[in-house]
Amino acid sequence: KNQVEQSPQSLIILEGKNCTLQCNYTVSPFSNLRWYKQDTGRGPVSLTIMTFSENTKSNGRYTATLDADTKQSSLHITASQLSDSASYICVVSLTGGGNKLTFGTGTQLKVEL
Amino acid sequence: NAGVTQTPKFQVLKTGQSMTLQCAQDMNHNSMYWYRQDPGMGLRLIYYSASEGTTDKGEVPNGYNVSRLNKREFSLRLESAAPSQTSVYFCASGSLAGGQDEQFFGPGTRLTVL
């Protein structure tokens, strides 16, 4: 079964600190990997999309990396802000899957003063 | 440009009641999707519409029906609600971003079935 697993499940960091979230997937054949940010009570918002040929992609203070050989991805957040408090969801798309996505359960990040 | 809108935001139903969740997008996207999100689980696809006039089942279609009314609107109907359908429902629409389907999500409908 195609799966996407994320770690840690939850994380608390101090404002201004960096953090890294992990994603392991078994989805095959793989088309692309996305990271979404979901604020409480809102819909997910796309941060990055990477194909299997891309190793890294940045969006402001967010940097995603991808190792298609080991089927691992990470999302690095630099100089965290209170507004970064949210759930971060790793999502993988199947090749030829008709744009069907497999979602991870997310990492709940809380940034505190 | 409102993006993806959903109505209602909240709804409480009794078991056996029916209702329709509405979704509209103003981004001229061809594809639209309905997902449900439950605690401890990733979003799961209920139904999708690759283009106007077509609909297909996703991972968890049982108990639901959909209608792609036109290019803008995609509705989800629960004919006889069950407590297992208590969830947050998200509608999304898709565009092709460099050959990849970027999906934009609505704010969600929180449904409770008693």
PDB file of C-alpha atoms in Angstrom:
ATOM      1  CA  LYS A   1       0.000   0.000   0.000  1.00  0.00           C
ATOM      2  CA  ASN A   2       1.313   3.451  -0.864  1.00  0.00           C
ATOM      3  CA  GLN A   3       2.096   5.335   2.296  1.00  0.00           C
ATOM      4  CA  VAL A   4       3.498   8.645   3.469  1.00  0.00           C
ATOM      5  CA  GLU A   5       4.880   8.816   6.999  1.00  0.00           C
ATOM      6  CA  GLN A   6       5.940  11.986   8.790  1.00  0.00           C
ATOM      7  CA  SER A   7       7.982  12.675  11.872  1.00  0.00           C
ATOM      8  CA  PRO A   8       7.871  14.009  14.436  1.00  0.00           C
ATOM      9  CA  GLN A   9       4.134  13.964  15.062  1.00  0.00           C
ATOM     10  CA  SER A  10       4.427  17.255  16.934  1.00  0.00           C
ATOM     11  CA  LEU A  11       7.146  19.766  17.717  1.00  0.00           C
ATOM     12  CA  ILE A  12       7.518  22.853  19.906  1.00  0.00           C
ATOM     13  CA  ILE A  13      10.293  25.359  19.218  1.00  0.00           C
ATOM     14  CA  LEU A  14      11.186  28.881  20.315  1.00  0.00           C
ATOM     15  CA  GLU A  15      10.668  31.799  17.984  1.00  0.00           C
ATOM     16  CA  GLY A  16      13.746  32.470  15.871  1.00  0.00           C
ATOM     17  CA  LYS A  17      14.980  28.860  15.976  1.00  0.00           C
ATOM     18  CA  ASN A  18      15.280  26.549  12.987  1.00  0.00           C
ATOM     19  CA  CYS A  19      13.619  23.168  12.633  1.00  0.00           C
ATOM     20  CA  THR A  20      13.469  20.247  10.217  1.00  0.00           C
ATOM     21  CA  LEU A  21      10.477  18.039   9.525  1.00  0.00           C
ATOM     22  CA  GLN A  22      10.826  14.593   7.967  1.00  0.00           C
ATOM     23  CA  CYS A  23       8.812  12.631   5.426  1.00  0.00           C
ATOM     24  CA  ASN A  24       9.322   9.038   4.255  1.00  0.00           C
ATOM     25  CA  TYR A  25       7.216   7.596   1.471  1.00  0.00           C
ATOM     26  CA  THR A  26       6.650   4.289  -0.245  1.00  0.00           C
ATOM     27  CA  VAL A  27       4.486   5.653  -3.065  1.00  0.00           C
ATOM     28  CA  SER A  28       5.526   4.181  -6.400  1.00  0.00           C
ATOM     29  CA  PRO A  29       5.825   5.109  -9.181  1.00  0.00           C
ATOM     30  CA  PHE A  30       6.550   8.558  -7.893  1.00  0.00           C
ATOM     31  CA  SER A  31       5.665  11.729  -9.787  1.00  0.00           C
ATOM     32  CA  ASN A  32       6.167  14.611  -7.396  1.00  0.00           C
ATOM     33  CA  LEU A  33       6.287  15.501  -3.719  1.00  0.00           C
ATOM     34  CA  ARG A  34       4.607  18.491  -2.143  1.00  0.00           C
ATOM     35  CA  TRP A  35       4.658  20.172   1.205  1.00  0.00           C
ATOM     36  CA  TYR A  36       1.527  21.944   2.418  1.00  0.00           C
ATOM     37  CA  LYS A  37       0.960  24.220   5.409  1.00  0.00           C
ATOM     38  CA  GLN A  38      -2.396  23.976   7.158  1.00  0.00           C
ATOM     39  CA  ASP A  39      -3.352  26.587   9.725  1.00  0.00           C
ATOM     40  CA  THR A  40      -5.900  25.564  12.346  1.00  0.00           C
ATOM     41  CA  GLY A  41      -9.398  25.739  10.898  1.00  0.00           C
ATOM     42  CA  ARG A  42      -8.178  26.445   7.355  1.00  0.00           C
ATOM     43  CA  GLY A  43      -7.498  24.493   4.192  1.00  0.00           C
ATOM     44  CA  PRO A  44      -3.972  23.367   3.232  1.00  0.00           C
ATOM     45  CA  VAL A  45      -1.812  25.833   1.304  1.00  0.00           C
ATOM     46  CA  SER A  46       0.976  24.665  -0.992  1.00  0.00           C
ATOM     47  CA  LEU A  47       4.556  25.531  -0.014  1.00  0.00           C
ATOM     48  CA  THR A  48       6.633  23.570  -2.554  1.00  0.00           C
ATOM     49  CA  ILE A  49       6.302  20.977  -5.308  1.00  0.00           C
ATOM     50  CA  MET A  50       9.305  18.885  -6.402  1.00  0.00           C
ATOM     51  CA  THR A  51       9.654  16.301  -9.153  1.00  0.00           C
ATOM     52  CA  PHE A  52      11.913  13.262  -8.744  1.00  0.00           C
ATOM     53  CA  SER A  53      14.730  15.108 -10.549  1.00  0.00           C
ATOM     54  CA  GLU A  54      14.774  18.040  -8.108  1.00  0.00           C
ATOM     55  CA  ASN A  55      16.870  17.853  -4.922  1.00  0.00           C
ATOM     56  CA  THR A  56      15.824  21.073  -3.268  1.00  0.00           C
ATOM     57  CA  LYS A  57      13.285  23.862  -3.577  1.00  0.00           C
ATOM     58  CA  SER A  58      12.851  26.987  -1.500  1.00  0.00           C
ATOM     59  CA  ASN A  59       9.938  29.255  -0.733  1.00  0.00           C
ATOM     60  CA  GLY A  60      11.110  32.100   1.479  1.00  0.00           C
ATOM     61  CA  ARG A  61      12.145  30.660   4.838  1.00  0.00           C
ATOM     62  CA  TYR A  62      10.950  27.194   3.818  1.00  0.00           C
ATOM     63  CA  THR A  63      13.371  24.810   2.078  1.00  0.00           C
ATOM     64  CA  ALA A  64      12.344  21.343   0.985  1.00  0.00           C
ATOM     65  CA  THR A  65      14.810  18.607   0.042  1.00  0.00           C
ATOM     66  CA  LEU A  66      14.176  15.345  -1.737  1.00  0.00           C
ATOM     67  CA  ASP A  67      16.186  12.128  -2.006  1.00  0.00           C
ATOM     68  CA  ALA A  68      14.280   9.973  -4.490  1.00  0.00           C
ATOM     69  CA  ASP A  69      16.706   7.077  -4.007  1.00  0.00           C
ATOM     70  CA  THR A  70      15.963   6.721  -0.288  1.00  0.00           C
ATOM     71  CA  LYS A  71      12.401   8.044  -0.675  1.00  0.00           C
ATOM     72  CA  GLN A  72      12.898  10.716   1.937  1.00  0.00           C
ATOM     73  CA  SER A  73      12.078  14.399   2.038  1.00  0.00           C
ATOM     74  CA  SER A  74      12.578  17.104   4.621  1.00  0.00           C
ATOM     75  CA  LEU A  75      11.184  20.569   5.178  1.00  0.00           C
ATOM     76  CA  HIS A  76      13.534  23.027   6.863  1.00  0.00           C
ATOM     77  CA  ILE A  77      12.112  26.174   8.423  1.00  0.00           C
ATOM     78  CA  THR A  78      14.601  28.956   9.102  1.00  0.00           C
ATOM     79  CA  ALA A  79      14.235  31.663  11.746  1.00  0.00           C
ATOM     80  CA  SER A  80      10.806  30.493  12.826  1.00  0.00           C
ATOM     81  CA  GLN A  81       7.994  32.945  13.509  1.00  0.00           C
ATOM     82  CA  LEU A  82       4.832  32.630  15.566  1.00  0.00           C
ATOM     83  CA  SER A  83       2.871  32.507  12.308  1.00  0.00           C
ATOM     84  CA  ASP A  84       4.676  29.295  11.380  1.00  0.00           C
ATOM     85  CA  SER A  85       2.571  27.479  13.990  1.00  0.00           C
ATOM     86  CA  ALA A  86       0.559  25.060  11.862  1.00  0.00           C
ATOM     87  CA  SER A  87       0.383  21.496  10.592  1.00  0.00           C
ATOM     88  CA  TYR A  88       2.837  20.677   7.810  1.00  0.00           C
ATOM     89  CA  ILE A  89       1.698  17.953   5.482  1.00  0.00           C
ATOM     90  CA  CYS A  90       3.827  15.904   3.092  1.00  0.00           C
ATOM     91  CA  VAL A  91       1.949  14.799  -0.033  1.00  0.00           C
ATOM     92  CA  VAL A  92       3.080  12.459  -2.793  1.00  0.00           C
ATOM     93  CA  SER A  93       1.637  12.126  -6.281  1.00  0.00           C
ATOM     94  CA  LEU A  94       1.628   8.926  -8.307  1.00  0.00           C
ATOM     95  CA  THR A  95       2.861   8.859 -11.878  1.00  0.00           C
ATOM     96  CA  GLY A  96      -0.169   8.377 -14.076  1.00  0.00           C
ATOM     97  CA  GLY A  97      -2.338   8.620 -10.991  1.00  0.00           C
ATOM     98  CA  GLY A  98      -4.678  11.149 -12.496  1.00  0.00           C
ATOM     99  CA  ASN A  99      -3.458  13.802 -10.081  1.00  0.00           C
ATOM    100  CA  LYS A 100      -4.426  11.637  -7.129  1.00  0.00           C
ATOM    101  CA  LEU A 101      -2.470  12.481  -4.022  1.00  0.00           C
ATOM    102  CA  THR A 102      -1.401  10.457  -0.978  1.00  0.00           C
ATOM    103  CA  PHE A 103      -1.311  12.610   2.145  1.00  0.00           C
ATOM    104  CA  GLY A 104       0.749  12.176   5.276  1.00  0.00           C
ATOM    105  CA  THR A 105      -0.850  12.823   8.662  1.00  0.00           C
ATOM    106  CA  GLY A 106       1.206  15.961   9.198  1.00  0.00           C
ATOM    107  CA  THR A 107       3.612  17.378  11.786  1.00  0.00           C
ATOM    108  CA  GLN A 108       1.996  19.808  14.208  1.00  0.00           C
ATOM    109  CA  LEU A 109       4.447  22.658  14.810  1.00  0.00           C
ATOM    110  CA  LYS A 110       4.055  25.175  17.594  1.00  0.00           C
ATOM    111  CA  VAL A 111       6.340  28.210  17.781  1.00  0.00           C
ATOM    112  CA  GLU A 112       6.503  29.867  21.180  1.00  0.00           C
ATOM    113  CA  LEU A 113       7.975  33.104  22.511  1.00  0.00           C
TER     114      LEU A 113
ATOM    115  CA  ASN B   1     -10.508  36.637  -6.781  1.00  0.00           C
ATOM    116  CA  ALA B   2     -12.020  34.489  -4.015  1.00  0.00           C
ATOM    117  CA  GLY B   3     -10.225  31.233  -4.964  1.00  0.00           C
ATOM    118  CA  VAL B   4     -12.141  28.171  -3.707  1.00  0.00           C
ATOM    119  CA  THR B   5     -15.236  28.817  -1.612  1.00  0.00           C
ATOM    120  CA  GLN B   6     -17.296  26.291   0.331  1.00  0.00           C
ATOM    121  CA  THR B   7     -20.700  26.456   1.993  1.00  0.00           C
ATOM    122  CA  PRO B   8     -21.736  25.912   4.679  1.00  0.00           C
ATOM    123  CA  LYS B   9     -18.808  26.339   7.094  1.00  0.00           C
ATOM    124  CA  PHE B  10     -20.460  24.252   9.800  1.00  0.00           C
ATOM    125  CA  GLN B  11     -23.335  21.772   9.795  1.00  0.00           C
ATOM    126  CA  VAL B  12     -24.925  19.417  12.299  1.00  0.00           C
ATOM    127  CA  LEU B  13     -27.122  16.605  10.976  1.00  0.00           C
ATOM    128  CA  LYS B  14     -29.070  13.771  12.513  1.00  0.00           C
ATOM    129  CA  THR B  15     -28.460  10.242  11.287  1.00  0.00           C
ATOM    130  CA  GLY B  16     -30.415   9.634   8.099  1.00  0.00           C
ATOM    131  CA  GLN B  17     -30.712  13.262   7.061  1.00  0.00           C
ATOM    132  CA  SER B  18     -29.408  14.421   3.700  1.00  0.00           C
ATOM    133  CA  MET B  19     -27.470  17.485   2.692  1.00  0.00           C
ATOM    134  CA  THR B  20     -25.359  18.958  -0.099  1.00  0.00           C
ATOM    135  CA  LEU B  21     -22.014  20.646   0.367  1.00  0.00           C
ATOM    136  CA  GLN B  22     -21.339  23.346  -2.169  1.00  0.00           C
ATOM    137  CA  CYS B  23     -18.006  24.294  -3.722  1.00  0.00           C
ATOM    138  CA  ALA B  24     -17.112  26.927  -6.289  1.00  0.00           C
ATOM    139  CA  GLN B  25     -13.845  28.148  -7.787  1.00  0.00           C
ATOM    140  CA  ASP B  26     -13.108  31.256  -9.804  1.00  0.00           C
ATOM    141  CA  MET B  27      -9.654  30.280 -11.101  1.00  0.00           C
ATOM    142  CA  ASN B  28     -10.901  28.665 -14.342  1.00  0.00           C
ATOM    143  CA  HIS B  29      -9.501  25.285 -13.272  1.00  0.00           C
ATOM    144  CA  ASN B  30     -10.522  22.121 -15.075  1.00  0.00           C
ATOM    145  CA  SER B  31     -10.143  19.670 -12.191  1.00  0.00           C
ATOM    146  CA  MET B  32     -11.958  19.704  -8.865  1.00  0.00           C
ATOM    147  CA  TYR B  33     -11.774  17.408  -5.834  1.00  0.00           C
ATOM    148  CA  TRP B  34     -13.571  16.506  -2.614  1.00  0.00           C
ATOM    149  CA  TYR B  35     -11.548  15.286   0.382  1.00  0.00           C
ATOM    150  CA  ARG B  36     -12.333  14.414   3.968  1.00  0.00           C
ATOM    151  CA  GLN B  37      -9.956  14.949   6.873  1.00  0.00           C
ATOM    152  CA  ASP B  38     -10.251  12.908  10.058  1.00  0.00           C
ATOM    153  CA  PRO B  39      -8.110  13.099  13.221  1.00  0.00           C
ATOM    154  CA  GLY B  40      -4.905  11.088  12.950  1.00  0.00           C
ATOM    155  CA  MET B  41      -5.393  10.439   9.245  1.00  0.00           C
ATOM    156  CA  GLY B  42      -4.247  12.157   6.092  1.00  0.00           C
ATOM    157  CA  LEU B  43      -6.726  13.756   3.753  1.00  0.00           C
ATOM    158  CA  ARG B  44      -8.554  11.136   1.719  1.00  0.00           C
ATOM    159  CA  LEU B  45     -10.045  11.645  -1.714  1.00  0.00           C
ATOM    160  CA  ILE B  46     -13.794  11.051  -1.959  1.00  0.00           C
ATOM    161  CA  TYR B  47     -14.527  11.995  -5.576  1.00  0.00           C
ATOM    162  CA  TYR B  48     -12.893  14.082  -8.231  1.00  0.00           C
ATOM    163  CA  SER B  49     -13.776  15.662 -11.559  1.00  0.00           C
ATOM    164  CA  ALA B  50     -10.973  15.905 -14.085  1.00  0.00           C
ATOM    165  CA  SER B  51     -13.032  18.190 -16.297  1.00  0.00           C
ATOM    166  CA  GLU B  52     -16.537  19.531 -16.712  1.00  0.00           C
ATOM    167  CA  GLY B  53     -18.948  16.671 -17.348  1.00  0.00           C
ATOM    168  CA  THR B  54     -16.807  13.920 -15.787  1.00  0.00           C
ATOM    169  CA  THR B  55     -16.620  12.531 -12.262  1.00  0.00           C
ATOM    170  CA  ASP B  56     -14.696   9.599 -10.786  1.00  0.00           C
ATOM    171  CA  LYS B  57     -14.520   7.788  -7.478  1.00  0.00           C
ATOM    172  CA  GLY B  58     -11.617   8.332  -5.162  1.00  0.00           C
ATOM    173  CA  GLU B  59     -10.436   6.329  -2.180  1.00  0.00           C
ATOM    174  CA  VAL B  60     -13.572   6.603   0.015  1.00  0.00           C
ATOM    175  CA  PRO B  61     -16.660   7.211  -2.172  1.00  0.00           C
ATOM    176  CA  ASN B  62     -19.223   5.094  -0.316  1.00  0.00           C
ATOM    177  CA  GLY B  63     -22.163   7.108   1.024  1.00  0.00           C
ATOM    178  CA  TYR B  64     -21.484  10.111  -1.203  1.00  0.00           C
ATOM    179  CA  ASN B  65     -22.518  11.407  -4.609  1.00  0.00           C
ATOM    180  CA  VAL B  66     -21.173  14.357  -6.576  1.00  0.00           C
ATOM    181  CA  SER B  67     -22.293  16.691  -9.336  1.00  0.00           C
ATOM    182  CA  ARG B  68     -20.074  18.822 -11.530  1.00  0.00           C
ATOM    183  CA  LEU B  69     -22.679  21.450 -12.237  1.00  0.00           C
ATOM    184  CA  ASN B  70     -20.454  23.498 -14.528  1.00  0.00           C
ATOM    185  CA  LYS B  71     -16.769  24.383 -14.744  1.00  0.00           C
ATOM    186  CA  ARG B  72     -16.971  26.479 -11.571  1.00  0.00           C
ATOM    187  CA  GLU B  73     -19.079  24.332  -9.263  1.00  0.00           C
ATOM    188  CA  PHE B  74     -18.677  20.843  -7.776  1.00  0.00           C
ATOM    189  CA  SER B  75     -21.128  19.668  -5.105  1.00  0.00           C
ATOM    190  CA  LEU B  76     -20.969  16.738  -2.686  1.00  0.00           C
ATOM    191  CA  ARG B  77     -24.180  15.092  -1.488  1.00  0.00           C
ATOM    192  CA  LEU B  78     -24.782  12.880   1.520  1.00  0.00           C
ATOM    193  CA  GLU B  79     -28.054  11.041   0.867  1.00  0.00           C
ATOM    194  CA  SER B  80     -28.412   9.438   4.303  1.00  0.00           C
ATOM    195  CA  ALA B  81     -25.867  10.776   6.773  1.00  0.00           C
ATOM    196  CA  ALA B  82     -24.170   8.403   9.216  1.00  0.00           C
ATOM    197  CA  PRO B  83     -22.033   9.195  12.300  1.00  0.00           C
ATOM    198  CA  SER B  84     -19.007   7.801  10.418  1.00  0.00           C
ATOM    199  CA  GLN B  85     -19.341  10.752   8.044  1.00  0.00           C
ATOM    200  CA  THR B  86     -18.543  13.214  10.811  1.00  0.00           C
ATOM    201  CA  SER B  87     -15.462  14.920   9.407  1.00  0.00           C
ATOM    202  CA  VAL B  88     -14.021  18.070   7.893  1.00  0.00           C
ATOM    203  CA  TYR B  89     -14.652  18.225   4.155  1.00  0.00           C
ATOM    204  CA  PHE B  90     -12.353  20.099   1.814  1.00  0.00           C
ATOM    205  CA  CYS B  91     -12.954  20.994  -1.784  1.00  0.00           C
ATOM    206  CA  ALA B  92      -9.976  21.706  -4.037  1.00  0.00           C
ATOM    207  CA  SER B  93      -9.421  22.777  -7.610  1.00  0.00           C
ATOM    208  CA  GLY B  94      -6.427  22.032  -9.772  1.00  0.00           C
ATOM    209  CA  SER B  95      -4.246  23.733 -12.311  1.00  0.00           C
ATOM    210  CA  LEU B  96      -1.243  22.548 -14.242  1.00  0.00           C
ATOM    211  CA  ALA B  97       1.869  24.186 -12.785  1.00  0.00           C
ATOM    212  CA  GLY B  98       4.820  23.209 -14.944  1.00  0.00           C
ATOM    213  CA  GLY B  99       3.153  19.916 -15.751  1.00  0.00           C
ATOM    214  CA  GLN B 100       2.254  19.229 -12.142  1.00  0.00           C
ATOM    215  CA  ASP B 101      -1.231  19.634 -10.822  1.00  0.00           C
ATOM    216  CA  GLU B 102      -1.194  22.377  -8.218  1.00  0.00           C
ATOM    217  CA  GLN B 103      -4.256  21.991  -5.982  1.00  0.00           C
ATOM    218  CA  PHE B 104      -5.860  24.905  -4.182  1.00  0.00           C
ATOM    219  CA  PHE B 105      -8.054  24.140  -1.188  1.00  0.00           C
ATOM    220  CA  GLY B 106     -11.165  25.766   0.178  1.00  0.00           C
ATOM    221  CA  PRO B 107     -11.618  26.630   3.883  1.00  0.00           C
ATOM    222  CA  GLY B 108     -13.513  23.433   4.687  1.00  0.00           C
ATOM    223  CA  THR B 109     -16.929  22.388   5.985  1.00  0.00           C
ATOM    224  CA  ARG B 110     -17.097  20.934   9.480  1.00  0.00           C
ATOM    225  CA  LEU B 111     -19.845  18.323   9.564  1.00  0.00           C
ATOM    226  CA  THR B 112     -21.144  16.547  12.651  1.00  0.00           C
ATOM    227  CA  VAL B 113     -23.620  13.677  12.318  1.00  0.00           C
ATOM    228  CA  LEU B 114     -25.410  12.768  15.537  1.00  0.00           C
TER     229      LEU B 114
END
